[in-house]
């Protein structure tokens, strides 16, 4: 997902955020998705 799609989803949900806040949330979401993928593959200790 690109930032534009993420911003569209925020707007569709009625979430109002500055572009700076939205970019920060997008970065965090991408980071969490990466961690989730690694956990699913067993490459990260869940503790």
CSV table of N, CA and C in Angstrom, one decimal:
chain,number,residue,atom,x,y,z
A,1,UNK,N,0.9,-1.2,0.0
A,1,UNK,CA,0.0,0.0,0.0
A,1,UNK,C,0.9,1.2,0.0
A,2,UNK,N,0.5,2.2,-0.8
A,2,UNK,CA,1.3,3.4,-0.8
A,2,UNK,C,0.6,4.5,0.1
A,3,UNK,N,1.3,5.6,0.3
A,3,UNK,CA,0.9,6.6,1.3
A,3,UNK,C,-0.5,7.2,0.8
A,4,UNK,N,-0.7,7.4,-0.5
A,4,UNK,CA,-1.9,8.0,-1.0
A,4,UNK,C,-3.1,7.1,-0.6
A,5,UNK,N,-3.0,5.8,-0.8
A,5,UNK,CA,-4.0,4.8,-0.4
A,5,UNK,C,-4.3,4.8,1.1
A,6,UNK,N,-3.2,4.9,1.9
A,6,UNK,CA,-3.4,5.0,3.3
A,6,UNK,C,-4.1,6.2,3.7
A,7,UNK,N,-3.8,7.4,3.1
A,7,UNK,CA,-4.5,8.6,3.4
A,7,UNK,C,-5.9,8.6,3.0
A,8,UNK,N,-6.2,7.9,1.9
A,8,UNK,CA,-7.6,7.8,1.5
A,8,UNK,C,-8.4,6.9,2.5
A,9,UNK,N,-7.8,5.9,3.0
A,9,UNK,CA,-8.5,5.0,4.0
A,9,UNK,C,-8.7,5.8,5.3
A,10,UNK,N,-7.8,6.6,5.7
A,10,UNK,CA,-8.0,7.4,6.9
A,10,UNK,C,-9.2,8.4,6.7
A,11,UNK,N,-9.2,9.0,5.6
A,11,UNK,CA,-10.3,9.9,5.3
A,11,UNK,C,-11.7,9.2,5.2
A,12,UNK,N,-11.7,8.0,4.6
A,12,UNK,CA,-12.9,7.2,4.6
A,12,UNK,C,-13.4,6.8,5.9
A,13,UNK,N,-12.5,6.6,6.9
A,13,UNK,CA,-12.8,6.3,8.2
A,13,UNK,C,-13.2,7.5,9.1
A,14,UNK,N,-13.1,8.7,8.5
A,14,UNK,CA,-13.4,9.9,9.2
A,14,UNK,C,-12.3,10.4,10.1
A,15,UNK,N,-11.1,9.9,9.9
A,15,UNK,CA,-10.0,10.2,10.8
A,15,UNK,C,-9.3,11.5,10.2
A,16,UNK,N,-9.2,12.5,11.0
A,16,UNK,CA,-8.6,13.7,10.5
A,16,UNK,C,-7.2,13.8,11.1
A,17,UNK,N,-6.2,13.9,10.3
A,17,UNK,CA,-4.8,14.0,10.7
A,17,UNK,C,-4.0,14.9,9.8
A,18,UNK,N,-3.0,15.5,10.4
A,18,UNK,CA,-2.1,16.3,9.5
A,18,UNK,C,-1.3,15.4,8.6
A,19,UNK,N,-0.8,15.9,7.5
A,19,UNK,CA,0.0,15.0,6.7
A,19,UNK,C,1.2,14.5,7.4
A,20,UNK,N,1.8,15.3,8.3
A,20,UNK,CA,2.9,14.8,9.1
A,20,UNK,C,2.5,13.6,10.0
A,21,UNK,N,1.4,13.7,10.7
A,21,UNK,CA,0.9,12.7,11.5
A,21,UNK,C,0.6,11.4,10.7
A,22,UNK,N,0.0,11.6,9.6
A,22,UNK,CA,-0.4,10.5,8.7
A,22,UNK,C,0.8,9.8,8.2
A,23,UNK,N,1.8,10.5,7.8
A,23,UNK,CA,3.1,9.9,7.4
A,23,UNK,C,3.8,9.1,8.5
A,24,UNK,N,3.7,9.6,9.7
A,24,UNK,CA,4.3,8.9,10.8
A,24,UNK,C,3.5,7.6,11.1
A,25,UNK,N,2.2,7.7,11.0
A,25,UNK,CA,1.4,6.5,11.3
A,25,UNK,C,1.6,5.5,10.1
A,26,UNK,N,1.8,6.0,8.9
A,26,UNK,CA,2.0,5.1,7.8
A,26,UNK,C,3.4,4.3,8.0
A,27,UNK,N,4.4,5.1,8.4
A,27,UNK,CA,5.7,4.4,8.7
A,27,UNK,C,5.6,3.4,9.8
A,28,UNK,N,4.8,3.7,10.8
A,28,UNK,CA,4.7,2.8,11.9
A,28,UNK,C,3.9,1.5,11.5
A,29,UNK,N,2.9,1.7,10.7
A,29,UNK,CA,2.1,0.6,10.1
A,29,UNK,C,3.0,-0.3,9.3
A,30,UNK,N,3.8,0.2,8.4
A,30,UNK,CA,4.7,-0.6,7.6
A,30,UNK,C,5.7,-1.3,8.5
A,31,UNK,N,6.2,-0.7,9.5
A,31,UNK,CA,7.2,-1.3,10.4
A,31,UNK,C,6.5,-2.5,11.1
A,32,UNK,N,5.3,-2.3,11.6
A,32,UNK,CA,4.6,-3.4,12.3
A,32,UNK,C,4.3,-4.5,11.4
A,33,UNK,N,3.9,-4.2,10.2
A,33,UNK,CA,3.7,-5.3,9.2
A,33,UNK,C,4.9,-6.1,8.9
A,34,UNK,N,6.1,-5.5,8.9
A,34,UNK,CA,7.3,-6.2,8.7
A,34,UNK,C,7.6,-7.1,9.9
A,35,UNK,N,7.4,-6.6,11.1
A,35,UNK,CA,7.6,-7.4,12.3
A,35,UNK,C,6.6,-8.6,12.2
A,36,UNK,N,5.4,-8.4,11.9
A,36,UNK,CA,4.4,-9.4,11.8
A,36,UNK,C,4.8,-10.5,10.8
A,37,UNK,N,5.3,-10.1,9.7
A,37,UNK,CA,5.8,-11.1,8.7
A,37,UNK,C,6.9,-12.0,9.3
A,38,UNK,N,7.9,-11.3,10.0
A,38,UNK,CA,9.0,-12.0,10.5
A,38,UNK,C,8.6,-13.0,11.6
A,39,UNK,N,7.6,-12.5,12.4
A,39,UNK,CA,7.0,-13.4,13.5
A,39,UNK,C,6.4,-14.6,12.9
A,40,UNK,N,5.6,-14.4,11.8
A,40,UNK,CA,5.0,-15.5,11.2
A,40,UNK,C,6.0,-16.5,10.6
A,41,UNK,N,7.1,-16.1,10.2
A,41,UNK,CA,8.2,-17.0,9.7
A,41,UNK,C,9.0,-17.6,10.8
A,42,UNK,N,8.8,-17.1,12.1
A,42,UNK,CA,9.6,-17.6,13.2
A,42,UNK,C,11.0,-17.0,13.3
A,43,UNK,N,11.2,-15.8,12.7
A,43,UNK,CA,12.5,-15.2,12.7
A,43,UNK,C,12.7,-14.2,13.8
A,44,UNK,N,11.7,-14.0,14.6
A,44,UNK,CA,11.8,-13.0,15.7
A,44,UNK,C,11.3,-13.7,16.9
A,45,UNK,N,12.0,-13.5,18.0
A,45,UNK,CA,11.5,-14.0,19.3
A,45,UNK,C,10.4,-13.2,19.8
A,46,UNK,N,9.2,-13.8,20.0
A,46,UNK,CA,8.0,-13.1,20.4
A,46,UNK,C,8.1,-12.5,21.8
A,47,UNK,N,9.0,-12.9,22.6
A,47,UNK,CA,9.2,-12.4,24.0
A,47,UNK,C,9.8,-11.1,23.9
